[in-house]
């Protein structure tokens, strides 16, 4: 009660609660916002979300979008659904994984589709401009970075950000990557599992023109966005320990 704007960033990339969070949670949030007279609801979904999607993540996110799509235009709350590609920034799960791949003694070369990562600072500024804008909000808005990149280019940029010296590279066999994703799905808490691997291989890109218009400038290129907050010694240490964390926990227990 008394809240004018709600920004819903709730989301999961694994586990049985995705439907509860992405679909039923969105439905309950819209109902509560409607009852409280909330003026604007900005909902963070995902690029590629669809009720008929190929992964559980895409389907549950897509079902949440359908709930908001059915809300009548011209009634409160006014709704804007953001559909971002991968969001990067210090503290993010995807960022930690990219940095960890860059910090490996032998950097893997992974076959995957193109993505358009966008920095969290651009996403935050976009949300602020949408909230403060007096014009009618777009109902759906694809949120992507300035240019399509493959995962290897992204990992190399994180290597530069961490100020790591050059290292040998090795092509990652698809079967090995699938095995790591399956293992991650059962035992790890990071962002890599079978579903996220499928989406990584499929890729997701979109035209950043609408984001550029709202921001009044193009989204920051990834290398420039990372460079605005230089990596510290702690960032490098965290990246080097990322894949060792399960072993370190087991060693402590032993």
C-alpha positions as a Markdown table, in Angstrom:
| # | Residue | x | y | z |
|---|---|---|---|---|
| 1 | Unk | 0.0 | 0.0 | 0.0 |
| 2 | Unk | 1.2 | 3.5 | -0.9 |
| 3 | Unk | 3.7 | 2.1 | -3.4 |
| 4 | Unk | 3.6 | 3.8 | -6.9 |
| 5 | Unk | 6.1 | 1.6 | -8.8 |
| 6 | Unk | 7.1 | -2.1 | -8.5 |
| 7 | Unk | 10.1 | -3.5 | -10.2 |
| 8 | Unk | 10.0 | -7.3 | -10.2 |
| 9 | Unk | 13.5 | -8.9 | -10.6 |
| 10 | Unk | 12.7 | -12.3 | -9.1 |
| 11 | Unk | 14.1 | -15.2 | -11.1 |
| 12 | Unk | 15.7 | -18.6 | -10.9 |
| 13 | Unk | 17.8 | -20.6 | -13.3 |
| 14 | Unk | 17.5 | -24.0 | -11.6 |
| 15 | Unk | 15.3 | -25.9 | -9.3 |
| 16 | Unk | 11.6 | -27.0 | -8.9 |
| 17 | Unk | 10.5 | -23.5 | -7.7 |
| 18 | Unk | 10.8 | -21.8 | -11.1 |
| 19 | Unk | 7.1 | -22.1 | -11.9 |
| 20 | Unk | 6.2 | -20.8 | -8.4 |
| 21 | Unk | 8.5 | -17.8 | -8.9 |
| 22 | Unk | 8.2 | -17.0 | -12.6 |
| 23 | Unk | 4.5 | -17.8 | -13.2 |
| 24 | Unk | 2.5 | -17.9 | -10.0 |
| 25 | Unk | 4.6 | -15.3 | -8.3 |
| 26 | Unk | 4.0 | -12.9 | -11.2 |
| 27 | Unk | 0.3 | -13.6 | -11.1 |
| 28 | Unk | 0.1 | -12.9 | -7.4 |
| 29 | Unk | 2.2 | -9.8 | -7.7 |
| 30 | Unk | 0.0 | -8.3 | -10.4 |
| 31 | Unk | -3.1 | -9.0 | -8.4 |
| 32 | Unk | -1.6 | -7.3 | -5.3 |
| 33 | Unk | -0.4 | -4.3 | -7.4 |
| 34 | Unk | -3.8 | -4.0 | -8.9 |
| 35 | Unk | -5.5 | -4.0 | -5.5 |
| 36 | Unk | -3.0 | -1.5 | -4.1 |
| 37 | Unk | -3.4 | 0.9 | -7.0 |
| 38 | Unk | 0.3 | 0.6 | -8.1 |
| 39 | Unk | 0.9 | 3.0 | -11.0 |
| 40 | Unk | 3.6 | 1.1 | -12.9 |
| 41 | Unk | 4.9 | -2.4 | -12.9 |
| 42 | Unk | 8.3 | -3.1 | -14.5 |
| 43 | Unk | 8.8 | -6.9 | -14.9 |
| 44 | Unk | 12.2 | -8.4 | -15.7 |
| 45 | Unk | 11.7 | -11.5 | -17.9 |
| 46 | Unk | 14.2 | -13.0 | -20.3 |
| 47 | Unk | 15.0 | -12.8 | -24.0 |
| 48 | Unk | 13.7 | -16.0 | -25.6 |
| 49 | Unk | 11.0 | -16.6 | -22.9 |
| 50 | Unk | 7.9 | -18.3 | -24.3 |
| 51 | Unk | 5.1 | -20.4 | -22.9 |
| 52 | Unk | 6.0 | -23.0 | -25.6 |
| 53 | Unk | 9.8 | -22.6 | -25.1 |
| 54 | Unk | 12.3 | -25.5 | -25.2 |
| 55 | Unk | 13.4 | -25.3 | -21.5 |
| 56 | Unk | 11.6 | -25.1 | -18.3 |
| 57 | Unk | 13.1 | -21.7 | -17.6 |
| 58 | Unk | 11.8 | -20.3 | -20.9 |
| 59 | Unk | 8.4 | -21.8 | -20.4 |
| 60 | Unk | 7.8 | -20.5 | -16.9 |
| 61 | Unk | 9.2 | -17.1 | -17.8 |
| 62 | Unk | 6.9 | -17.1 | -20.8 |
| 63 | Unk | 3.9 | -18.1 | -18.8 |
| 64 | Unk | 4.6 | -15.2 | -16.5 |
| 65 | Unk | 4.7 | -12.9 | -19.6 |
| 66 | Unk | 1.3 | -14.3 | -20.7 |
| 67 | Unk | -0.2 | -13.3 | -17.3 |
| 68 | Unk | 1.0 | -9.7 | -17.9 |
| 69 | Unk | 0.0 | -9.7 | -21.6 |
| 70 | Unk | -3.6 | -10.5 | -20.6 |
| 71 | Unk | -3.8 | -7.4 | -18.3 |
| 72 | Unk | -5.9 | -4.7 | -20.1 |
| 73 | Unk | -4.0 | -1.8 | -21.7 |
| 74 | Unk | -5.0 | 1.5 | -20.2 |
| 75 | Unk | -5.7 | 0.2 | -16.7 |
| 76 | Unk | -3.5 | 0.3 | -13.7 |
| 77 | Unk | -0.9 | -0.8 | -13.2 |
| 78 | Unk | 0.8 | 0.2 | -16.5 |
| 79 | Unk | 3.1 | -2.7 | -17.4 |
| 80 | Unk | 6.5 | -2.9 | -19.1 |
| 81 | Unk | 8.1 | -6.3 | -19.5 |
| 82 | Unk | 11.9 | -6.2 | -20.0 |
| 83 | Unk | 13.4 | -9.1 | -21.9 |
| 84 | Unk | 17.1 | -8.9 | -21.3 |
| 85 | Unk | 19.9 | -11.0 | -22.8 |
| 86 | Unk | 22.6 | -11.9 | -20.3 |
| 87 | Unk | 23.2 | -9.2 | -17.7 |
| 88 | Unk | 26.7 | -8.8 | -16.5 |
| 89 | Unk | 28.2 | -6.9 | -13.5 |
| 90 | Unk | 30.2 | -7.5 | -10.4 |
| 91 | Unk | 28.3 | -9.9 | -8.1 |
| 92 | Unk | 26.3 | -11.6 | -10.8 |
| 93 | Unk | 26.3 | -15.3 | -11.3 |
| 94 | Unk | 27.0 | -15.1 | -15.1 |
| 95 | Unk | 29.8 | -12.6 | -14.4 |
| 96 | Unk | 31.5 | -15.0 | -11.9 |
| 97 | Unk | 31.3 | -17.8 | -14.4 |
| 98 | Unk | 32.8 | -15.8 | -17.3 |
| 99 | Unk | 35.6 | -14.5 | -15.0 |
| 100 | Unk | 36.3 | -18.1 | -13.8 |
| 101 | Unk | 36.6 | -19.4 | -17.4 |
| 102 | Unk | 39.0 | -16.5 | -18.2 |
| 103 | Unk | 41.1 | -17.4 | -15.1 |
| 104 | Unk | 41.7 | -21.1 | -16.0 |
| 105 | Unk | 45.3 | -22.1 | -16.8 |
| 106 | Unk | 44.1 | -23.3 | -20.2 |
| 107 | Unk | 41.2 | -21.2 | -21.5 |
| 108 | Unk | 38.5 | -23.3 | -23.1 |
| 109 | Unk | 37.1 | -22.5 | -26.6 |
| 110 | Unk | 33.4 | -23.2 | -26.5 |
| 111 | Unk | 31.1 | -23.6 | -29.5 |
| 112 | Unk | 27.9 | -21.6 | -28.8 |
| 113 | Unk | 25.5 | -19.1 | -30.3 |
| 114 | Unk | 25.8 | -15.3 | -30.1 |
| 115 | Unk | 24.6 | -13.3 | -27.1 |
| 116 | Unk | 24.3 | -9.6 | -26.4 |
| 117 | Unk | 25.4 | -9.1 | -22.8 |
| 118 | Unk | 24.4 | -5.8 | -21.3 |
| 119 | Unk | 25.9 | -4.3 | -18.1 |
| 120 | Unk | 23.8 | -4.0 | -15.0 |
| 121 | Unk | 24.4 | -0.2 | -14.9 |
| 122 | Unk | 22.7 | 0.2 | -18.2 |
| 123 | Unk | 19.8 | -2.0 | -17.1 |
| 124 | Unk | 19.4 | 0.1 | -13.9 |
| 125 | Unk | 19.5 | 3.4 | -15.8 |
| 126 | Unk | 16.9 | 2.0 | -18.3 |
| 127 | Unk | 14.5 | 1.1 | -15.4 |
| 128 | Unk | 14.9 | 4.5 | -13.9 |
| 129 | Unk | 14.1 | 6.2 | -17.2 |
| 130 | Unk | 11.1 | 4.0 | -17.7 |
| 131 | Unk | 9.8 | 4.8 | -14.2 |
| 132 | Unk | 10.3 | 8.5 | -14.6 |
| 133 | Unk | 9.1 | 8.7 | -18.2 |
| 134 | Unk | 5.7 | 10.4 | -18.5 |
| 135 | Unk | 4.9 | 8.8 | -21.8 |
| 136 | Unk | 3.1 | 5.5 | -22.1 |
| 137 | Unk | 5.5 | 2.5 | -21.5 |
| 138 | Unk | 6.2 | -0.1 | -24.2 |
| 139 | Unk | 4.4 | -3.3 | -23.1 |
| 140 | Unk | 7.5 | -5.4 | -24.1 |
| 141 | Unk | 11.1 | -4.3 | -24.5 |
| 142 | Unk | 14.1 | -6.4 | -25.6 |
| 143 | Unk | 17.1 | -5.4 | -23.6 |
| 144 | Unk | 20.4 | -6.2 | -25.1 |
| 145 | Unk | 23.9 | -4.8 | -25.3 |
| 146 | Unk | 25.5 | -2.9 | -28.2 |
| 147 | Unk | 26.8 | -5.9 | -30.3 |
| 148 | Unk | 26.4 | -9.7 | -30.6 |
| 149 | Unk | 29.3 | -11.6 | -29.1 |
| 150 | Unk | 30.1 | -15.3 | -28.8 |
| 151 | Unk | 31.1 | -16.7 | -25.4 |
| 152 | Unk | 34.8 | -16.9 | -26.2 |
| 153 | Unk | 34.9 | -13.1 | -27.0 |
| 154 | Unk | 33.1 | -12.4 | -23.7 |
| 155 | Unk | 35.5 | -14.6 | -21.8 |
| 156 | Unk | 38.5 | -12.9 | -23.4 |
| 157 | Unk | 37.1 | -9.5 | -22.4 |
| 158 | Unk | 36.8 | -10.7 | -18.8 |
| 159 | Unk | 40.4 | -11.9 | -19.0 |
| 160 | Unk | 41.5 | -8.4 | -20.1 |
| 161 | Unk | 39.3 | -6.9 | -17.3 |
| 162 | Unk | 41.1 | -9.2 | -14.7 |
| 163 | Unk | 44.4 | -8.2 | -16.2 |
| 164 | Unk | 45.4 | -11.8 | -16.7 |
| 165 | Unk | 48.4 | -12.7 | -18.9 |
| 166 | Unk | 47.8 | -14.6 | -22.1 |
| 167 | Unk | 47.4 | -18.4 | -21.8 |
| 168 | Unk | 47.0 | -21.4 | -24.1 |
| 169 | Unk | 43.6 | -22.2 | -25.5 |
| 170 | Unk | 41.9 | -25.6 | -26.0 |
| 171 | Unk | 38.7 | -26.5 | -27.8 |
| 172 | Unk | 36.1 | -27.8 | -25.4 |
| 173 | Unk | 34.4 | -31.0 | -26.7 |
| 174 | Unk | 30.7 | -30.8 | -26.6 |
| 175 | Unk | 30.3 | -34.0 | -24.7 |
| 176 | Unk | 32.6 | -32.8 | -21.9 |
| 177 | Unk | 30.7 | -29.5 | -21.6 |
| 178 | Unk | 27.4 | -31.4 | -21.4 |
| 179 | Unk | 28.9 | -33.6 | -18.6 |
| 180 | Unk | 30.0 | -30.5 | -16.7 |
| 181 | Unk | 26.6 | -29.0 | -17.1 |
| 182 | Unk | 24.9 | -32.2 | -15.8 |
| 183 | Unk | 27.3 | -32.3 | -12.8 |
| 184 | Unk | 26.6 | -28.6 | -12.1 |
| 185 | Unk | 22.8 | -29.3 | -12.2 |
| 186 | Unk | 23.1 | -31.9 | -9.5 |
| 187 | Unk | 25.8 | -30.6 | -7.2 |
| 188 | Unk | 26.6 | -27.0 | -7.8 |
| 189 | Unk | 24.9 | -23.7 | -7.2 |
| 190 | Unk | 26.3 | -21.8 | -10.1 |
| 191 | Unk | 24.6 | -20.7 | -13.3 |
| 192 | Unk | 25.6 | -23.7 | -15.5 |
| 193 | Unk | 23.2 | -26.6 | -15.9 |
| 194 | Unk | 21.6 | -28.5 | -18.8 |
| 195 | Unk | 19.0 | -25.8 | -19.4 |
| 196 | Unk | 21.4 | -22.8 | -19.3 |
| 197 | Unk | 23.8 | -24.8 | -21.5 |
| 198 | Unk | 21.0 | -25.3 | -24.1 |
| 199 | Unk | 20.2 | -21.6 | -24.1 |
| 200 | Unk | 23.9 | -20.7 | -24.4 |
| 201 | Unk | 24.3 | -23.0 | -27.4 |
| 202 | Unk | 21.1 | -21.6 | -29.0 |
| 203 | Unk | 22.1 | -18.0 | -28.3 |
| 204 | Unk | 19.9 | -14.9 | -28.1 |
| 205 | Unk | 20.2 | -11.5 | -29.8 |
| 206 | Unk | 17.9 | -8.6 | -30.6 |
| 207 | Unk | 18.0 | -5.1 | -32.0 |
| 208 | Unk | 19.2 | -2.6 | -29.3 |
| 209 | Unk | 17.5 | 0.4 | -31.0 |
| 210 | Unk | 14.6 | 0.7 | -28.5 |
| 211 | Unk | 17.0 | 0.6 | -25.6 |
| 212 | Unk | 19.2 | 3.2 | -27.3 |
| 213 | Unk | 16.2 | 5.5 | -27.8 |
| 214 | Unk | 15.2 | 5.3 | -24.1 |
| 215 | Unk | 18.7 | 5.7 | -22.8 |
| 216 | Unk | 19.4 | 8.5 | -25.2 |
| 217 | Unk | 22.7 | 6.7 | -26.2 |
| 218 | Unk | 23.7 | 3.2 | -27.2 |
| 219 | Unk | 24.3 | 0.7 | -24.5 |
| 220 | Unk | 27.9 | 0.6 | -23.4 |
| 221 | Unk | 30.2 | -1.9 | -25.2 |
| 222 | Unk | 31.0 | -4.7 | -22.8 |
| 223 | Unk | 34.8 | -3.9 | -22.6 |
| 224 | Unk | 34.0 | -0.2 | -21.8 |
| 225 | Unk | 31.4 | -1.1 | -19.2 |
| 226 | Unk | 33.7 | -3.5 | -17.4 |
| 227 | Unk | 36.5 | -1.0 | -17.5 |
| 228 | Unk | 34.5 | 1.6 | -15.6 |
| 229 | Unk | 34.9 | -0.6 | -12.4 |
| 230 | Unk | 38.4 | -2.0 | -12.7 |
| 231 | Unk | 39.0 | -5.5 | -11.3 |
| 232 | Unk | 40.7 | -5.9 | -7.9 |
| 233 | Unk | 42.9 | -8.5 | -6.4 |
| 234 | Unk | 39.9 | -10.0 | -4.8 |
| 235 | Unk | 38.1 | -10.3 | -8.2 |
| 236 | Unk | 41.1 | -12.3 | -9.5 |
| 237 | Unk | 41.3 | -14.5 | -6.5 |
| 238 | Unk | 37.6 | -15.2 | -6.6 |
| 239 | Unk | 37.8 | -16.1 | -10.3 |
| 240 | Unk | 40.7 | -18.5 | -9.7 |
| 241 | Unk | 38.9 | -20.3 | -6.8 |
| 242 | Unk | 35.5 | -20.5 | -8.6 |
| 243 | Unk | 35.8 | -24.1 | -9.8 |
| 244 | Unk | 37.7 | -25.2 | -6.7 |
| 245 | Unk | 35.0 | -24.2 | -4.2 |
| 246 | Unk | 33.4 | -27.6 | -4.0 |
| 247 | Unk | 36.8 | -29.3 | -3.3 |
| 248 | Unk | 37.6 | -26.7 | -0.7 |
| 249 | Unk | 34.3 | -27.3 | 1.1 |
| 250 | Unk | 35.0 | -31.1 | 1.0 |
| 251 | Unk | 38.5 | -30.5 | 2.3 |
| 252 | Unk | 37.2 | -28.4 | 5.2 |
| 253 | Unk | 34.7 | -31.1 | 6.1 |
| 254 | Unk | 37.4 | -33.8 | 6.0 |
